[in-house]
Structure formats: C-alpha cells, structure tokens
mmCIF file of C-alpha atoms in Angstrom:
data_model
loop_
_atom_site.group_PDB
_atom_site.id
_atom_site.type_symbol
_atom_site.label_atom_id
_atom_site.label_comp_id
_atom_site.label_asym_id
_atom_site.label_seq_id
_atom_site.Cartn_x
_atom_site.Cartn_y
_atom_site.Cartn_z
ATOM 1 C CA MET A 1 95.749 63.665 106.966
ATOM 2 C CA LYS A 2 94.186 66.886 106.049
ATOM 3 C CA PHE A 3 96.658 67.303 103.217
ATOM 4 C CA TYR A 4 95.852 63.912 101.509
ATOM 5 C CA LEU A 5 92.107 64.421 101.806
ATOM 6 C CA TRP A 6 92.558 67.780 100.170
ATOM 7 C CA LEU A 7 94.715 66.205 97.437
ATOM 8 C CA ILE A 8 92.155 63.343 96.766
ATOM 9 C CA LEU A 9 89.293 66.007 96.551
ATOM 10 C CA TRP A 10 91.460 68.039 94.019
ATOM 11 C CA MET A 11 92.273 64.833 91.934
ATOM 12 C CA ASN A 12 88.555 63.773 91.774
ATOM 13 C CA THR A 13 87.718 67.521 90.758
ATOM 14 C CA VAL A 14 90.167 67.330 88.077
ATOM 15 C CA PHE A 15 89.301 64.077 86.498
ATOM 16 C CA ASN A 16 85.454 64.922 86.698
ATOM 17 C CA SER A 17 86.100 68.155 84.947
ATOM 18 C CA SER A 18 88.110 66.508 82.003
ATOM 19 C CA ARG A 19 85.403 63.828 81.546
ATOM 20 C CA ASN A 20 83.070 66.514 81.085
ATOM 21 C CA MET A 21 85.160 68.323 78.230
ATOM 22 C CA LYS A 22 83.695 66.268 75.391
ATOM 23 C CA ALA A 23 86.726 64.352 74.830
ATOM 24 C CA LYS A 24 88.808 67.374 73.924
ATOM 25 C CA LYS A 25 92.430 66.752 74.346
ATOM 26 C CA LEU A 26 94.342 68.974 76.476
ATOM 27 C CA ILE A 27 97.716 70.303 74.820
ATOM 28 C CA SER A 28 100.525 72.130 76.612
ATOM 29 C CA ALA A 29 101.288 75.630 74.927
ATOM 30 C CA THR A 30 105.108 74.821 75.567
ATOM 31 C CA LYS A 31 105.062 71.689 73.587
ATOM 32 C CA GLU A 32 105.162 70.986 69.905
ATOM 33 C CA GLY A 33 101.994 70.086 68.046
ATOM 34 C CA LEU A 34 99.970 73.280 69.094
ATOM 35 C CA LYS A 35 97.641 74.308 66.131
ATOM 36 C CA MET A 36 95.720 77.521 66.097
ATOM 37 C CA GLU A 37 92.308 78.028 64.226
ATOM 38 C CA GLU A 38 92.853 80.071 60.952
ATOM 39 C CA SER A 39 90.773 81.422 58.186
ATOM 40 C CA GLU A 40 91.427 80.512 54.565
ATOM 41 C CA ASP A 41 93.251 83.834 54.017
ATOM 42 C CA GLU A 42 95.432 83.393 57.173
ATOM 43 C CA LYS A 43 96.265 79.862 55.740
ATOM 44 C CA LYS A 44 97.134 81.055 52.421
ATOM 45 C CA GLU A 45 99.351 84.048 53.785
ATOM 46 C CA PHE A 46 101.106 81.622 56.026
ATOM 47 C CA GLU A 47 102.059 79.177 53.727
ATOM 48 C CA GLU A 48 103.536 81.887 51.452
ATOM 49 C CA ALA A 49 105.660 83.143 54.158
ATOM 50 C CA LYS A 50 106.368 79.459 55.128
ATOM 51 C CA ALA A 51 107.874 78.937 51.759
ATOM 52 C CA ALA A 52 109.822 81.946 51.765
ATOM 53 C CA THR A 53 111.598 81.069 54.993
ATOM 54 C CA GLU A 54 112.214 77.608 54.297
ATOM 55 C CA GLY A 55 115.924 78.424 53.351
ATOM 56 C CA LEU A 56 116.545 80.322 56.566
ATOM 57 C CA CYS A 57 115.258 77.537 58.691
ATOM 58 C CA LYS A 58 117.838 75.266 56.949
ATOM 59 C CA LEU A 59 120.634 77.899 57.810
ATOM 60 C CA ILE A 60 119.597 78.061 61.394
ATOM 61 C CA LYS A 61 119.720 74.196 61.755
ATOM 62 C CA GLU A 62 123.196 74.097 60.246
ATOM 63 C CA VAL A 63 124.443 76.893 62.436
ATOM 64 C CA LEU A 64 122.839 75.613 65.880
ATOM 65 C CA ASP A 65 123.508 71.714 64.765
ATOM 66 C CA ASP A 66 122.577 69.490 67.656
ATOM 67 C CA LYS A 67 121.127 72.328 69.977
ATOM 68 C CA VAL A 68 117.821 71.825 68.490
ATOM 69 C CA ASP A 69 115.989 68.707 66.893
ATOM 70 C CA LYS A 70 114.744 70.749 64.126
ATOM 71 C CA VAL A 71 113.696 74.286 63.045
ATOM 72 C CA VAL A 72 110.199 74.865 61.574
ATOM 73 C CA VAL A 73 108.001 77.616 60.642
ATOM 74 C CA SER A 74 104.988 78.493 63.102
ATOM 75 C CA ALA A 75 101.848 80.098 63.177
ATOM 76 C CA ARG A 76 101.386 80.035 66.952
ATOM 77 C CA LEU A 77 103.575 83.309 67.446
ATOM 78 C CA ALA A 78 102.174 86.833 67.154
ATOM 79 C CA ASP A 79 104.908 89.188 68.338
ATOM 80 C CA SER A 80 107.996 87.079 69.246
ATOM 81 C CA PRO A 81 110.601 86.261 66.290
ATOM 82 C CA CYS A 82 110.945 82.477 67.619
ATOM 83 C CA VAL A 83 110.081 80.152 70.450
ATOM 84 C CA LEU A 84 111.720 76.922 71.725
ATOM 85 C CA VAL A 85 109.065 74.128 72.473
ATOM 86 C CA THR A 86 109.745 70.565 73.512
ATOM 87 C CA GLY A 87 108.453 67.225 72.591
ATOM 88 C CA GLU A 88 105.106 65.892 73.552
ATOM 89 C CA TYR A 89 106.413 63.239 75.857
ATOM 90 C CA GLY A 90 109.634 64.816 77.076
ATOM 91 C CA TRP A 91 110.367 67.183 80.039
ATOM 92 C CA SER A 92 108.960 70.620 79.949
ATOM 93 C CA ALA A 93 111.414 73.339 80.408
ATOM 94 C CA ASN A 94 110.639 73.819 84.108
ATOM 95 C CA MET A 95 110.930 70.101 84.715
ATOM 96 C CA GLU A 96 114.208 70.031 83.038
ATOM 97 C CA ARG A 97 115.531 72.948 85.120
ATOM 98 C CA ILE A 98 114.262 71.277 88.289
ATOM 99 C CA MET A 99 115.863 67.797 87.247
ATOM 100 C CA LYS A 100 119.338 69.416 86.456
ATOM 101 C CA ALA A 101 119.407 70.916 90.024
ATOM 102 C CA GLN A 102 119.095 67.488 91.709
ATOM 103 C CA ALA A 103 122.238 66.260 93.384
ATOM 104 C CA LEU A 104 121.504 62.537 92.887
ATOM 105 C CA ARG A 105 119.821 62.682 89.640
ATOM 106 C CA ASP A 106 120.231 59.636 87.324
ATOM 107 C CA ALA A 107 122.508 60.605 84.350
ATOM 108 C CA SER A 108 120.959 57.971 82.038
ATOM 109 C CA SER A 109 117.281 58.963 82.661
ATOM 110 C CA SER A 110 118.113 62.534 82.382
ATOM 111 C CA ALA A 111 119.653 61.699 78.941
ATOM 112 C CA TYR A 112 116.579 59.924 77.866
ATOM 113 C CA MET A 113 114.109 62.408 79.172
ATOM 114 C CA SER A 114 115.592 65.527 78.614
ATOM 115 C CA SER A 115 113.538 67.668 76.054
ATOM 116 C CA LYS A 116 114.394 67.751 72.438
ATOM 117 C CA LYS A 117 113.990 71.199 71.452
ATOM 118 C CA THR A 118 112.208 72.397 68.358
ATOM 119 C CA LEU A 119 112.816 75.927 67.299
ATOM 120 C CA GLU A 120 109.678 77.549 65.750
ATOM 121 C CA ILE A 121 110.191 80.662 63.628
ATOM 122 C CA ASN A 122 107.574 83.453 63.108
ATOM 123 C CA PRO A 123 107.805 84.109 59.326
ATOM 124 C CA THR A 124 105.932 87.274 59.696
ATOM 125 C CA ASN A 125 108.211 88.965 62.392
ATOM 126 C CA PRO A 126 110.299 91.866 61.114
ATOM 127 C CA ILE A 127 113.663 90.486 62.877
ATOM 128 C CA VAL A 128 113.038 87.166 60.859
ATOM 129 C CA LYS A 129 112.291 88.945 57.542
ATOM 130 C CA SER A 130 115.429 91.243 57.895
ATOM 131 C CA LEU A 131 117.536 88.094 58.940
ATOM 132 C CA ARG A 132 116.135 86.228 55.847
ATOM 133 C CA ASP A 133 117.049 88.944 53.692
ATOM 134 C CA LYS A 134 120.581 89.236 55.124
ATOM 135 C CA ALA A 135 121.013 85.581 54.807
ATOM 136 C CA GLU A 136 120.056 85.512 51.380
ATOM 137 C CA ALA A 137 122.639 87.966 50.500
ATOM 138 C CA ASP A 138 125.594 86.137 52.221
ATOM 139 C CA GLN A 139 125.108 83.217 54.360
ATOM 140 C CA SER A 140 128.702 83.140 55.638
ATOM 141 C CA ASP A 141 128.381 86.420 57.063
ATOM 142 C CA LYS A 142 129.411 86.285 60.738
ATOM 143 C CA THR A 143 126.764 88.643 61.869
ATOM 144 C CA VAL A 144 124.180 86.445 60.662
ATOM 145 C CA LYS A 145 125.533 83.474 62.504
ATOM 146 C CA ASP A 146 125.925 85.737 65.697
ATOM 147 C CA LEU A 147 122.165 86.896 65.289
ATOM 148 C CA ILE A 148 120.980 83.230 65.068
ATOM 149 C CA TRP A 149 122.803 82.246 68.167
ATOM 150 C CA LEU A 150 121.346 85.312 69.845
ATOM 151 C CA LEU A 151 117.781 84.226 68.720
ATOM 152 C CA TYR A 152 118.440 80.745 70.081
ATOM 153 C CA ASP A 153 119.787 82.146 73.587
ATOM 154 C CA THR A 154 117.011 84.575 74.084
ATOM 155 C CA SER A 155 114.397 81.945 73.032
ATOM 156 C CA LEU A 156 116.065 79.561 75.797
ATOM 157 C CA LEU A 157 115.514 82.457 78.412
ATOM 158 C CA THR A 158 111.930 83.242 77.131
ATOM 159 C CA SER A 159 111.028 79.687 77.072
ATOM 160 C CA GLY A 160 112.135 78.799 80.614
ATOM 161 C CA PHE A 161 115.383 77.085 80.010
ATOM 162 C CA SER A 162 118.946 77.989 81.294
ATOM 163 C CA LEU A 163 121.642 79.356 79.379
ATOM 164 C CA GLU A 164 124.163 77.107 78.787
ATOM 165 C CA GLU A 165 127.202 79.293 78.078
ATOM 166 C CA PRO A 166 126.319 82.592 79.750
ATOM 167 C CA ALA A 167 129.861 84.057 78.839
ATOM 168 C CA THR A 168 129.491 83.477 75.190
ATOM 169 C CA PHE A 169 126.118 85.036 75.248
ATOM 170 C CA ALA A 170 127.556 87.939 76.904
ATOM 171 C CA SER A 171 130.345 88.172 74.194
ATOM 172 C CA ARG A 172 127.957 88.141 71.547
ATOM 173 C CA ILE A 173 125.796 91.019 73.049
ATOM 174 C CA HIS A 174 128.959 93.231 73.439
ATOM 175 C CA ARG A 175 129.966 92.519 69.661
ATOM 176 C CA LEU A 176 126.373 93.763 68.698
ATOM 177 C CA ILE A 177 126.824 96.729 71.015
ATOM 178 C CA LYS A 178 130.183 97.697 69.421
ATOM 179 C CA LEU A 179 128.442 97.107 65.914
ATOM 180 C CA GLY A 180 125.771 99.441 67.016
ATOM 181 C CA LEU A 181 128.282 102.146 68.231
ATOM 182 C CA SER A 182 130.596 101.632 65.348
ATOM 183 C CA ILE A 183 133.442 100.494 67.277
ATOM 184 C CA ASP A 184 135.959 98.730 65.271
ATOM 185 C CA ASP A 185 138.160 96.294 67.151
ATOM 186 C CA ASP A 186 141.292 97.417 65.224
ATOM 187 C CA ASP A 187 140.705 100.754 67.112
ATOM 188 C CA GLU A 188 140.965 98.974 70.327
ATOM 189 C CA ASP A 189 143.963 97.099 69.252
ATOM 190 C CA ASP A 190 145.714 100.560 68.364
ATOM 191 C CA ALA A 191 144.646 102.028 71.713
ATOM 192 C CA ASP A 192 146.299 99.110 73.502
ATOM 193 C CA MET A 193 149.670 99.738 71.461
ATOM 194 C CA GLU A 194 149.691 103.234 72.336
ATOM 195 C CA ASP A 195 149.741 102.162 76.101
ATOM 196 C CA LEU A 196 152.481 99.773 75.674
ATOM 197 C CA PRO A 197 156.163 100.974 76.602
ATOM 198 C CA PRO A 198 158.593 101.641 73.892
ATOM 199 C CA LEU A 199 160.586 98.869 72.330
ATOM 200 C CA GLU A 200 164.291 98.131 73.576
ATOM 201 C CA ASP A 201 165.411 98.772 69.894
ATOM 202 C CA ASP A 202 164.203 102.254 69.831
ATOM 203 C CA ALA A 203 165.898 102.995 73.106
ATOM 204 C CA ILE A 204 169.203 101.685 71.648
ATOM 205 C CA ASP A 205 168.878 103.816 68.529
ATOM 206 C CA GLU A 206 168.310 107.009 70.581
ATOM 207 C CA GLU A 207 171.577 106.249 72.648
ATOM 208 C CA SER A 208 173.609 105.592 69.529
ATOM 209 C CA SER A 209 172.413 108.866 68.131
ATOM 210 C CA MET A 210 173.260 110.644 71.426
ATOM 211 C CA GLU A 211 176.809 109.305 71.236
ATOM 212 C CA GLN A 212 177.425 110.791 67.556
ATOM 213 C CA VAL A 213 176.314 114.195 68.501
ATOM 214 C CA ASP A 214 178.778 113.999 71.604
#
C-alpha cells in the first residue's frame, strides 16, 4: 500500500513539474531530432563540414546497408566520431536490450517496436576527417570498410546496444592490431608451412638417391 501511495505521489510531482515548464517539449538525448543552439559562425562552419562529409555518409550507408536506417551529419557530438540514436517513437537502446532478454516476448511486436538506428557522424572529429580522406582516395579499400564496421560496432557499445556478432568484431580488431604491428598474413602462412612435416615425394627422392650411392 505504501508503494502505491509513493508511486501516485511521484507521478503527481512529475506531472505538476511538467505543466510548469512553459510548454517546453522534453526530448530524449538518445533519440533523433535533438537540436543544439548554435551561433551564426558555428552554423556556417557546420554546413561546410556537412557538405564535405556527405560522400562519406553515402559510403557508410552502402557498407552498413540495413544495419542502420540512415547516416547523417550531426552537430550534437563534441569528441566522439559517431553515435547511434533511435527513432522518436521506437524503443530506446536500454528497452530493446531488456525486451530481447525476455523469454516469452512477442516476435511481431518486437519487430515493429525495435529501434530504427540512425548513425550520426561528427564531421569535425579527426577520425572522421582521416576516414573521409582515405575513402576519397580509394572507396574499395578493405581497411576503409573495416574501419566503418568498427565505428558502427563501437557506436553500438557506447550507445547502449548489444553487439550482434562479437566474433566478427574481434576479428576486425585483430586485423587492425596486425596492421599496426606490421604483421603480414603471408608471414603467418610461411611460418605454418615451416611447421609442417616433409612431403612424401621428398622422402622418396632421398631414398632413391641413397640407393644410387650404394
């Protein structure tokens, strides 16, 4: 009984405070549509960076395909290269994670309410700038695609979602570690070949040569 009284009191407090906010609409920071106040100089600088990053947004959308609903340039980010946000009326990342953990969940409602993710790019971030230059040089570069997937996977984690394919994420990390350490996959193949036993043909040739000596 005390719990219900406390709940009613809390709801009344929330409703009363919301009515006293002069009709200001409350917006979740984890959903799309968040707009920040900017000066004229900041708006001009953002528009220039946005125009320069449009090509990268199209490439990211082509690589990620149906993993994201759209890829846009955002002004909400300060330090992060990108972030995943959800639709205004869909589930949040936390709610989606909770519903996926339910044993008796309704698959039809889950498909309807599951969040449509939007990847928002920070055009002034050094990672995004370098990736944009690398993509302009060669869009078919495998490293560019790996970096795009890594940005998407890390955005899943930082935005509160769960990784869909942890093993694939780990393999991409390992490839970048090899790249940073200048490890070539061909070197590993040669090392594996050295560990293999000699072929039977080589053994036969050695026996025939011994017989000729005798």
